[in-house]
Amino acid sequence: MSGWAIIDAREAAPEPTPVSVDRAAQLGLRAAPLGRRIGAAAIDALPAAVFAAPVALAPRAILSGELLWILIAATGALLLVVYGLVQLASHGSRGQTFGKQLLQLRTVRADTLRPIGFWRAVLKAGIPVAAGVVPVVGTAVVLLSPLWDREGRRRGWHDHAARAWLIDLRAVDPTDPIAFEAARGRARARVDVAPTPSAAAPSPSPASAPSAEPVPSAPAEPAPSASAQARVRLDTGEEYLVSGLCLVGRMPAPEPDERVAYALPVRDDARSVSKTHFALDVRAEGMAVLDRGSGNGTRVIRTGVEYPVAVGVPVPIRPGDRIRFGDRTMEVLHV
């Protein structure tokens, strides 16, 4: 587990170079499943069909001079236009229509993972409509074109024209800064298994006092360097200086084959904090938090937004971030 960096995905995305098919696979990005893609389209089409139904009666209402039905048809037409513009604006700026949001799908630019923008959303929606000049068959062929995408990412002709890619958010959301940082970390992570078991680690000392001696390590593995340290503060005010791997919980203890530098016990009478709730991994290249299978989960709070931390997945954090674990919180002051 190494090589991750402390970056905000909203600032870092797009990737330094255009995202290739191989790079997308490394990040864990997946094409939207066909069933949920069809489901999202059906959800989006339902309101449009409701609004369009009165419009179909407009010619008859105009010919008969029935004012009420003319007003109903005009209202339906207005609602249809407003609904279409809202859907296109949302699709272009957020990558989601109403149906895509419900089924956890998102459209991004295939080369940068950013939103496609309003006019590309119009192009993407307009190509299947324009293909309707060949009744039924034209639109059907365009909508089915993702099935024979040579890239294997289920991008149809309209997607390629708009440089768009419909992805599954249940895999990775590149617009979520925490989730995308974790995806980058997983793409670079190496599993480091220590050969020698260790005893329970000592607790870190408060920052105002000299640091406690870390758990002795095997001669072949050097102790953490002085530069690889982080200062953290609990919600009760205590500050600690930690380095290496630090376990946090009510009674934190390492796994049988795991070596850690520190164990930080946290008092919690309500028992919302697990015995070994999460780990802090402090290295020269930055700091990460890993949930250790806690009962109430671990969340990173950044700029007022909370992001869940998946079990065992290193999520890079930076000064100013807060970690919520059970009813307790910890703030990262310095890395």
mmCIF file of C-alpha atoms in Angstrom:
data_model
loop_
_atom_site.group_PDB
_atom_site.id
_atom_site.type_symbol
_atom_site.label_atom_id
_atom_site.label_comp_id
_atom_site.label_asym_id
_atom_site.label_seq_id
_atom_site.Cartn_x
_atom_site.Cartn_y
_atom_site.Cartn_z
ATOM 1 C CA MET A 1 0.000 0.000 0.000
ATOM 2 C CA SER A 2 2.099 2.908 -1.240
ATOM 3 C CA GLY A 3 2.433 5.541 -3.864
ATOM 4 C CA TRP A 4 -0.826 7.411 -3.240
ATOM 5 C CA ALA A 5 -0.746 11.215 -3.106
ATOM 6 C CA ILE A 6 -2.740 13.842 -1.265
ATOM 7 C CA ILE A 7 -4.768 15.508 -3.999
ATOM 8 C CA ASP A 8 -8.312 16.664 -4.531
ATOM 9 C CA ALA A 9 -9.860 14.795 -7.436
ATOM 10 C CA ARG A 10 -11.918 17.832 -8.382
ATOM 11 C CA GLU A 11 -8.616 19.601 -8.992
ATOM 12 C CA ALA A 12 -6.712 16.564 -10.278
ATOM 13 C CA ALA A 13 -9.235 15.169 -12.766
ATOM 14 C CA PRO A 14 -8.729 14.943 -15.649
ATOM 15 C CA GLU A 15 -5.702 12.691 -15.478
ATOM 16 C CA PRO A 16 -2.381 14.235 -16.582
ATOM 17 C CA THR A 17 -2.820 12.563 -19.973
ATOM 18 C CA PRO A 18 -6.054 11.536 -21.716
ATOM 19 C CA VAL A 19 -7.559 8.540 -19.980
ATOM 20 C CA SER A 20 -6.908 5.473 -22.113
ATOM 21 C CA VAL A 21 -8.989 2.318 -22.043
ATOM 22 C CA ASP A 22 -6.273 0.574 -20.018
ATOM 23 C CA ARG A 23 -6.018 3.442 -17.525
ATOM 24 C CA ALA A 24 -9.788 3.462 -17.051
ATOM 25 C CA ALA A 25 -9.644 -0.247 -16.296
ATOM 26 C CA GLN A 26 -6.841 0.315 -13.769
ATOM 27 C CA LEU A 27 -8.976 2.905 -11.983
ATOM 28 C CA GLY A 28 -11.859 0.443 -11.798
ATOM 29 C CA LEU A 29 -14.188 2.421 -14.066
ATOM 30 C CA ARG A 30 -16.913 0.265 -15.608
ATOM 31 C CA ALA A 31 -19.376 0.813 -18.418
ATOM 32 C CA ALA A 32 -23.013 1.130 -17.415
ATOM 33 C CA PRO A 33 -24.731 -2.280 -17.424
ATOM 34 C CA LEU A 34 -27.198 -2.704 -20.258
ATOM 35 C CA GLY A 35 -30.182 -3.364 -17.978
ATOM 36 C CA ARG A 36 -29.722 -0.216 -15.890
ATOM 37 C CA ARG A 37 -28.974 1.811 -19.017
ATOM 38 C CA ILE A 38 -32.354 0.769 -20.469
ATOM 39 C CA GLY A 39 -34.039 1.359 -17.111
ATOM 40 C CA ALA A 40 -32.662 4.907 -16.874
ATOM 41 C CA ALA A 41 -33.857 5.679 -20.407
ATOM 42 C CA ALA A 42 -37.321 4.348 -19.553
ATOM 43 C CA ILE A 43 -37.505 6.486 -16.396
ATOM 44 C CA ASP A 44 -36.485 9.575 -18.367
ATOM 45 C CA ALA A 45 -39.011 8.818 -21.124
ATOM 46 C CA LEU A 46 -41.994 8.423 -18.801
ATOM 47 C CA PRO A 47 -42.483 12.117 -17.868
ATOM 48 C CA ALA A 48 -41.823 13.100 -21.483
ATOM 49 C CA ALA A 49 -44.578 10.743 -22.631
ATOM 50 C CA VAL A 50 -47.000 12.193 -20.065
ATOM 51 C CA PHE A 51 -46.288 15.759 -21.174
ATOM 52 C CA ALA A 52 -46.441 14.834 -24.873
ATOM 53 C CA ALA A 53 -49.803 13.075 -24.640
ATOM 54 C CA PRO A 54 -51.905 16.303 -24.640
ATOM 55 C CA VAL A 55 -49.781 17.672 -27.501
ATOM 56 C CA ALA A 56 -51.032 14.832 -29.707
ATOM 57 C CA LEU A 57 -54.546 16.203 -29.240
ATOM 58 C CA ALA A 58 -53.596 19.713 -30.333
ATOM 59 C CA PRO A 59 -54.583 19.421 -34.047
ATOM 60 C CA ARG A 60 -58.025 18.080 -33.196
ATOM 61 C CA ALA A 61 -58.525 20.730 -30.482
ATOM 62 C CA ILE A 62 -57.529 23.535 -32.846
ATOM 63 C CA LEU A 63 -59.824 22.301 -35.606
ATOM 64 C CA SER A 64 -62.772 21.958 -33.211
ATOM 65 C CA GLY A 65 -62.020 25.241 -31.472
ATOM 66 C CA GLU A 66 -62.145 23.676 -27.996
ATOM 67 C CA LEU A 67 -60.287 26.269 -25.914
ATOM 68 C CA LEU A 68 -59.826 24.030 -22.883
ATOM 69 C CA TRP A 69 -58.067 21.309 -24.861
ATOM 70 C CA ILE A 70 -55.970 23.908 -26.678
ATOM 71 C CA LEU A 71 -54.771 25.207 -23.291
ATOM 72 C CA ILE A 72 -54.086 21.661 -22.078
ATOM 73 C CA ALA A 73 -52.079 20.885 -25.225
ATOM 74 C CA ALA A 74 -50.129 24.161 -24.931
ATOM 75 C CA THR A 75 -49.358 23.431 -21.281
ATOM 76 C CA GLY A 76 -48.146 19.940 -22.179
ATOM 77 C CA ALA A 77 -45.914 21.343 -24.913
ATOM 78 C CA LEU A 78 -44.427 23.934 -22.529
ATOM 79 C CA LEU A 79 -43.772 21.330 -19.841
ATOM 80 C CA LEU A 80 -42.182 19.041 -22.435
ATOM 81 C CA VAL A 81 -39.776 21.787 -23.550
ATOM 82 C CA VAL A 82 -38.878 22.762 -19.968
ATOM 83 C CA TYR A 83 -38.380 19.131 -18.989
ATOM 84 C CA GLY A 84 -36.127 18.529 -21.983
ATOM 85 C CA LEU A 85 -33.977 21.601 -21.269
ATOM 86 C CA VAL A 86 -33.610 20.692 -17.595
ATOM 87 C CA GLN A 87 -32.606 17.147 -18.498
ATOM 88 C CA LEU A 88 -30.057 18.346 -21.074
ATOM 89 C CA ALA A 89 -28.602 20.937 -18.690
ATOM 90 C CA SER A 90 -28.263 18.382 -15.909
ATOM 91 C CA HIS A 91 -26.810 15.792 -18.284
ATOM 92 C CA GLY A 92 -24.239 18.251 -19.575
ATOM 93 C CA SER A 93 -23.163 19.758 -16.250
ATOM 94 C CA ARG A 94 -23.501 16.783 -13.891
ATOM 95 C CA GLY A 95 -23.555 13.855 -16.264
ATOM 96 C CA GLN A 96 -26.908 12.728 -14.914
ATOM 97 C CA THR A 97 -30.519 12.856 -15.955
ATOM 98 C CA PHE A 98 -33.278 11.955 -13.506
ATOM 99 C CA GLY A 99 -33.175 8.299 -14.533
ATOM 100 C CA LYS A 100 -29.377 8.069 -14.439
ATOM 101 C CA GLN A 101 -29.318 9.555 -10.948
ATOM 102 C CA LEU A 102 -31.868 7.054 -9.656
ATOM 103 C CA LEU A 103 -29.954 4.099 -11.115
ATOM 104 C CA GLN A 104 -26.484 5.406 -10.196
ATOM 105 C CA LEU A 105 -25.118 6.070 -13.672
ATOM 106 C CA ARG A 106 -23.161 9.054 -14.949
ATOM 107 C CA THR A 107 -22.026 10.320 -18.339
ATOM 108 C CA VAL A 108 -18.473 11.666 -18.479
ATOM 109 C CA ARG A 109 -16.064 12.621 -21.226
ATOM 110 C CA ALA A 110 -14.226 9.470 -22.237
ATOM 111 C CA ASP A 111 -10.880 11.275 -22.485
ATOM 112 C CA THR A 112 -10.917 13.469 -19.360
ATOM 113 C CA LEU A 113 -13.658 12.033 -17.084
ATOM 114 C CA ARG A 114 -15.142 15.527 -16.804
ATOM 115 C CA PRO A 115 -18.777 16.462 -17.596
ATOM 116 C CA ILE A 116 -19.518 16.564 -21.311
ATOM 117 C CA GLY A 117 -21.166 20.002 -21.315
ATOM 118 C CA PHE A 118 -24.555 21.173 -22.584
ATOM 119 C CA TRP A 119 -23.915 21.107 -26.335
ATOM 120 C CA ARG A 120 -22.357 17.651 -26.306
ATOM 121 C CA ALA A 121 -25.386 16.496 -24.345
ATOM 122 C CA VAL A 122 -27.575 17.981 -27.078
ATOM 123 C CA LEU A 123 -25.497 16.205 -29.741
ATOM 124 C CA LYS A 124 -25.672 12.895 -27.863
ATOM 125 C CA ALA A 125 -29.453 13.130 -27.565
ATOM 126 C CA GLY A 126 -29.966 14.532 -31.048
ATOM 127 C CA ILE A 127 -28.232 11.815 -33.069
ATOM 128 C CA PRO A 128 -30.777 9.053 -32.233
ATOM 129 C CA VAL A 129 -33.583 11.503 -32.958
ATOM 130 C CA ALA A 130 -32.047 12.507 -36.291
ATOM 131 C CA ALA A 131 -31.590 8.833 -37.162
ATOM 132 C CA GLY A 132 -35.367 8.592 -37.010
ATOM 133 C CA VAL A 133 -35.504 9.821 -40.616
ATOM 134 C CA VAL A 134 -35.348 6.099 -41.250
ATOM 135 C CA PRO A 135 -38.447 5.214 -39.236
ATOM 136 C CA VAL A 136 -37.872 2.897 -36.270
ATOM 137 C CA VAL A 137 -34.824 1.191 -37.792
ATOM 138 C CA GLY A 138 -32.575 4.271 -37.777
ATOM 139 C CA THR A 139 -33.062 5.144 -34.119
ATOM 140 C CA ALA A 140 -32.950 1.476 -33.088
ATOM 141 C CA VAL A 141 -29.583 0.927 -34.799
ATOM 142 C CA VAL A 142 -28.049 3.962 -33.094
ATOM 143 C CA LEU A 143 -29.366 2.940 -29.669
ATOM 144 C CA LEU A 144 -28.087 -0.614 -30.146
ATOM 145 C CA SER A 145 -24.660 0.475 -31.420
ATOM 146 C CA PRO A 146 -23.040 0.202 -27.930
ATOM 147 C CA LEU A 147 -23.339 -3.573 -28.272
ATOM 148 C CA TRP A 148 -20.607 -3.702 -30.924
ATOM 149 C CA ASP A 149 -18.269 -1.040 -29.542
ATOM 150 C CA ARG A 150 -14.721 -2.037 -30.528
ATOM 151 C CA GLU A 151 -13.293 -0.523 -27.319
ATOM 152 C CA GLY A 152 -15.435 -2.804 -25.184
ATOM 153 C CA ARG A 153 -16.797 0.179 -23.207
ATOM 154 C CA ARG A 154 -20.314 0.066 -24.659
ATOM 155 C CA ARG A 155 -20.034 3.456 -26.315
ATOM 156 C CA GLY A 156 -22.517 3.917 -29.135
ATOM 157 C CA TRP A 157 -22.132 6.030 -32.247
ATOM 158 C CA HIS A 158 -23.799 8.954 -30.472
ATOM 159 C CA ASP A 159 -21.377 8.500 -27.541
ATOM 160 C CA HIS A 160 -18.348 8.568 -29.813
ATOM 161 C CA ALA A 161 -19.635 11.695 -31.569
ATOM 162 C CA ALA A 162 -20.053 13.479 -28.228
ATOM 163 C CA ARG A 163 -16.884 11.918 -26.737
ATOM 164 C CA ALA A 164 -19.105 10.573 -23.971
ATOM 165 C CA TRP A 165 -19.005 7.446 -21.829
ATOM 166 C CA LEU A 166 -21.835 6.203 -19.605
ATOM 167 C CA ILE A 167 -20.295 4.645 -16.481
ATOM 168 C CA ASP A 168 -21.480 2.701 -13.456
ATOM 169 C CA LEU A 169 -21.173 4.738 -10.237
ATOM 170 C CA ARG A 170 -21.379 1.588 -8.153
ATOM 171 C CA ALA A 171 -17.824 0.883 -9.324
ATOM 172 C CA VAL A 172 -16.118 4.310 -9.184
ATOM 173 C CA ASP A 173 -17.406 7.883 -9.408
ATOM 174 C CA PRO A 174 -14.636 10.079 -10.898
ATOM 175 C CA THR A 175 -16.463 13.239 -9.776
ATOM 176 C CA ASP A 176 -16.343 12.146 -6.108
ATOM 177 C CA PRO A 177 -12.989 13.442 -4.776
ATOM 178 C CA ILE A 178 -12.611 10.840 -2.036
ATOM 179 C CA ALA A 179 -13.745 7.891 -4.150
ATOM 180 C CA PHE A 180 -11.494 8.910 -7.044
ATOM 181 C CA GLU A 181 -8.479 9.376 -4.782
ATOM 182 C CA ALA A 182 -9.119 5.896 -3.423
ATOM 183 C CA ALA A 183 -9.349 4.535 -6.976
ATOM 184 C CA ARG A 184 -6.010 6.081 -7.824
ATOM 185 C CA GLY A 185 -4.558 4.637 -4.637
ATOM 186 C CA ARG A 186 -5.824 1.168 -5.520
ATOM 187 C CA ALA A 187 -4.368 1.525 -9.008
ATOM 188 C CA ARG A 188 -0.910 2.141 -7.538
ATOM 189 C CA ALA A 189 -1.153 0.129 -4.354
ATOM 190 C CA ARG A 190 1.263 -2.658 -3.496
ATOM 191 C CA VAL A 191 0.460 -5.206 -0.851
ATOM 192 C CA ASP A 192 3.263 -5.212 1.724
ATOM 193 C CA VAL A 193 3.113 -8.282 3.954
ATOM 194 C CA ALA A 194 5.481 -8.211 6.924
ATOM 195 C CA PRO A 195 7.018 -11.613 7.655
ATOM 196 C CA THR A 196 7.414 -11.160 11.409
ATOM 197 C CA PRO A 197 4.429 -10.872 13.805
ATOM 198 C CA SER A 198 4.514 -8.122 16.393
ATOM 199 C CA ALA A 199 3.131 -7.616 19.848
ATOM 200 C CA ALA A 200 0.560 -4.973 20.673
ATOM 201 C CA ALA A 201 1.849 -1.510 19.790
ATOM 202 C CA PRO A 202 2.339 1.277 22.348
ATOM 203 C CA SER A 203 0.101 4.318 22.358
ATOM 204 C CA PRO A 204 1.433 7.515 20.791
ATOM 205 C CA SER A 205 2.362 10.199 23.263
ATOM 206 C CA PRO A 206 0.685 13.620 23.283
ATOM 207 C CA ALA A 207 2.336 16.087 20.935
ATOM 208 C CA SER A 208 3.536 18.228 23.844
ATOM 209 C CA ALA A 209 5.538 15.329 25.323
ATOM 210 C CA PRO A 210 8.416 13.333 23.790
ATOM 211 C CA SER A 211 7.200 10.678 21.362
ATOM 212 C CA ALA A 212 7.051 7.113 22.665
ATOM 213 C CA GLU A 213 9.392 4.541 21.214
ATOM 214 C CA PRO A 214 7.764 2.714 18.295
ATOM 215 C CA VAL A 215 7.386 -1.046 18.210
ATOM 216 C CA PRO A 216 10.777 -2.587 17.329
ATOM 217 C CA SER A 217 10.849 -3.635 13.724
ATOM 218 C CA ALA A 218 12.849 -6.204 11.859
ATOM 219 C CA PRO A 219 16.400 -5.024 11.066
ATOM 220 C CA ALA A 220 15.690 -5.136 7.333
ATOM 221 C CA GLU A 221 12.855 -2.592 7.653
ATOM 222 C CA PRO A 222 13.977 0.921 8.706
ATOM 223 C CA ALA A 223 11.940 2.916 11.183
ATOM 224 C CA PRO A 224 9.746 5.739 9.788
ATOM 225 C CA SER A 225 11.732 8.837 8.997
ATOM 226 C CA ALA A 226 11.270 11.992 11.046
ATOM 227 C CA SER A 227 9.712 13.694 8.026
ATOM 228 C CA ALA A 228 6.972 11.057 7.820
ATOM 229 C CA GLN A 229 4.950 12.341 10.752
ATOM 230 C CA ALA A 230 1.473 13.732 11.236
ATOM 231 C CA ARG A 231 -0.102 15.761 14.004
ATOM 232 C CA VAL A 232 -3.721 14.914 14.788
ATOM 233 C CA ARG A 233 -6.210 16.238 17.336
ATOM 234 C CA LEU A 234 -9.134 14.397 18.885
ATOM 235 C CA ASP A 235 -12.464 16.120 19.515
ATOM 236 C CA THR A 236 -11.577 16.219 23.230
ATOM 237 C CA GLY A 237 -8.570 18.436 22.485
ATOM 238 C CA GLU A 238 -5.677 15.994 22.870
ATOM 239 C CA GLU A 239 -3.032 16.230 20.160
ATOM 240 C CA TYR A 240 -0.767 13.389 19.062
ATOM 241 C CA LEU A 241 2.235 13.084 16.805
ATOM 242 C CA VAL A 242 2.136 9.813 14.873
ATOM 243 C CA SER A 243 4.178 8.133 12.167
ATOM 244 C CA GLY A 244 4.113 4.850 10.327
ATOM 245 C CA LEU A 245 0.988 2.744 10.851
ATOM 246 C CA CYS A 246 -1.220 3.842 13.754
ATOM 247 C CA LEU A 247 -4.341 1.951 14.896
ATOM 248 C CA VAL A 248 -7.234 3.874 16.470
ATOM 249 C CA GLY A 249 -10.125 2.427 18.475
ATOM 250 C CA ARG A 250 -11.348 1.584 21.957
ATOM 251 C CA MET A 251 -8.781 -1.214 22.350
ATOM 252 C CA PRO A 252 -6.738 -1.200 19.129
ATOM 253 C CA ALA A 253 -4.645 -4.268 18.429
ATOM 254 C CA PRO A 254 -2.748 -5.405 15.329
ATOM 255 C CA GLU A 255 -3.541 -8.519 13.341
ATOM 256 C CA PRO A 256 -1.305 -11.540 14.038
ATOM 257 C CA ASP A 257 0.864 -10.894 10.979
ATOM 258 C CA GLU A 258 0.814 -7.110 11.165
ATOM 259 C CA ARG A 259 3.406 -4.676 12.483
ATOM 260 C CA VAL A 260 2.296 -1.211 13.549
ATOM 261 C CA ALA A 261 4.095 1.770 15.011
ATOM 262 C CA TYR A 262 1.447 3.026 17.427
ATOM 263 C CA ALA A 263 -1.923 2.167 18.921
ATOM 264 C CA LEU A 264 -4.155 5.039 20.014
ATOM 265 C CA PRO A 265 -6.941 3.984 22.432
ATOM 266 C CA VAL A 266 -9.963 6.296 22.389
ATOM 267 C CA ARG A 267 -12.505 6.373 25.196
ATOM 268 C CA ASP A 268 -16.110 5.895 24.092
ATOM 269 C CA ASP A 269 -18.648 5.006 26.766
ATOM 270 C CA ALA A 270 -21.405 4.678 24.139
ATOM 271 C CA ARG A 271 -19.333 2.007 22.329
ATOM 272 C CA SER A 272 -19.926 3.641 18.950
ATOM 273 C CA VAL A 273 -16.199 3.144 18.282
ATOM 274 C CA SER A 274 -14.986 -0.351 17.451
ATOM 275 C CA LYS A 275 -12.058 -1.948 19.292
ATOM 276 C CA THR A 276 -9.858 -1.430 16.223
ATOM 277 C CA HIS A 277 -11.850 1.139 14.268
ATOM 278 C CA PHE A 278 -9.452 2.536 11.658
ATOM 279 C CA ALA A 279 -5.785 2.915 10.810
ATOM 280 C CA LEU A 280 -3.698 5.925 9.894
ATOM 281 C CA ASP A 281 -0.837 5.196 7.514
ATOM 282 C CA VAL A 282 1.715 8.025 7.585
ATOM 283 C CA ARG A 283 4.439 7.943 4.972
ATOM 284 C CA ALA A 284 6.854 10.395 3.402
ATOM 285 C CA GLU A 285 4.504 10.817 0.428
ATOM 286 C CA GLY A 286 1.482 11.602 2.594
ATOM 287 C CA MET A 287 -1.148 10.129 4.868
ATOM 288 C CA ALA A 288 -4.093 7.772 4.355
ATOM 289 C CA VAL A 289 -6.943 6.419 6.460
ATOM 290 C CA LEU A 290 -8.225 2.824 6.254
ATOM 291 C CA ASP A 291 -11.367 1.489 7.902
ATOM 292 C CA ARG A 292 -10.659 -1.781 9.712
ATOM 293 C CA GLY A 293 -14.119 -3.307 9.414
ATOM 294 C CA SER A 294 -15.680 -1.053 12.056
ATOM 295 C CA GLY A 295 -19.293 -1.459 13.094
ATOM 296 C CA ASN A 296 -20.305 2.174 12.522
ATOM 297 C CA GLY A 297 -17.985 3.006 9.644
ATOM 298 C CA THR A 298 -15.386 5.693 9.031
ATOM 299 C CA ARG A 299 -15.981 8.910 7.097
ATOM 300 C CA VAL A 300 -13.691 11.692 5.852
ATOM 301 C CA ILE A 301 -15.087 15.220 6.159
ATOM 302 C CA ARG A 302 -13.641 17.635 3.618
ATOM 303 C CA THR A 303 -14.957 21.165 3.023
ATOM 304 C CA GLY A 304 -18.138 20.279 4.889
ATOM 305 C CA VAL A 305 -18.899 17.151 2.822
ATOM 306 C CA GLU A 306 -18.706 13.641 4.304
ATOM 307 C CA TYR A 307 -17.331 10.758 2.250
ATOM 308 C CA PRO A 308 -17.488 7.111 3.379
ATOM 309 C CA VAL A 309 -14.255 5.121 3.644
ATOM 310 C CA ALA A 310 -14.526 1.589 2.281
ATOM 311 C CA VAL A 311 -13.146 -1.203 4.441
ATOM 312 C CA GLY A 312 -9.454 -1.789 3.777
ATOM 313 C CA VAL A 313 -9.182 0.857 1.045
ATOM 314 C CA PRO A 314 -6.529 3.551 1.676
ATOM 315 C CA VAL A 315 -8.059 7.014 1.266
ATOM 316 C CA PRO A 316 -5.481 9.852 1.100
ATOM 317 C CA ILE A 317 -6.157 12.721 3.494
ATOM 318 C CA ARG A 318 -4.594 16.137 3.998
ATOM 319 C CA PRO A 319 -4.399 18.869 6.654
ATOM 320 C CA GLY A 320 -7.835 20.261 7.463
ATOM 321 C CA ASP A 321 -9.642 16.973 6.883
ATOM 322 C CA ARG A 322 -11.593 15.469 9.765
ATOM 323 C CA ILE A 323 -12.205 11.786 10.355
ATOM 324 C CA ARG A 324 -15.539 10.749 11.874
ATOM 325 C CA PHE A 325 -15.528 7.351 13.568
ATOM 326 C CA GLY A 326 -18.645 6.453 15.514
ATOM 327 C CA ASP A 327 -19.529 9.420 17.736
ATOM 328 C CA ARG A 328 -15.938 10.687 17.805
ATOM 329 C CA THR A 329 -13.921 12.827 15.399
ATOM 330 C CA MET A 330 -10.245 13.448 14.720
ATOM 331 C CA GLU A 331 -8.765 16.413 12.843
ATOM 332 C CA VAL A 332 -5.593 16.241 10.764
ATOM 333 C CA LEU A 333 -3.514 19.297 11.664
ATOM 334 C CA HIS A 334 -0.258 18.657 9.846
ATOM 335 C CA VAL A 335 1.255 16.030 7.589
#
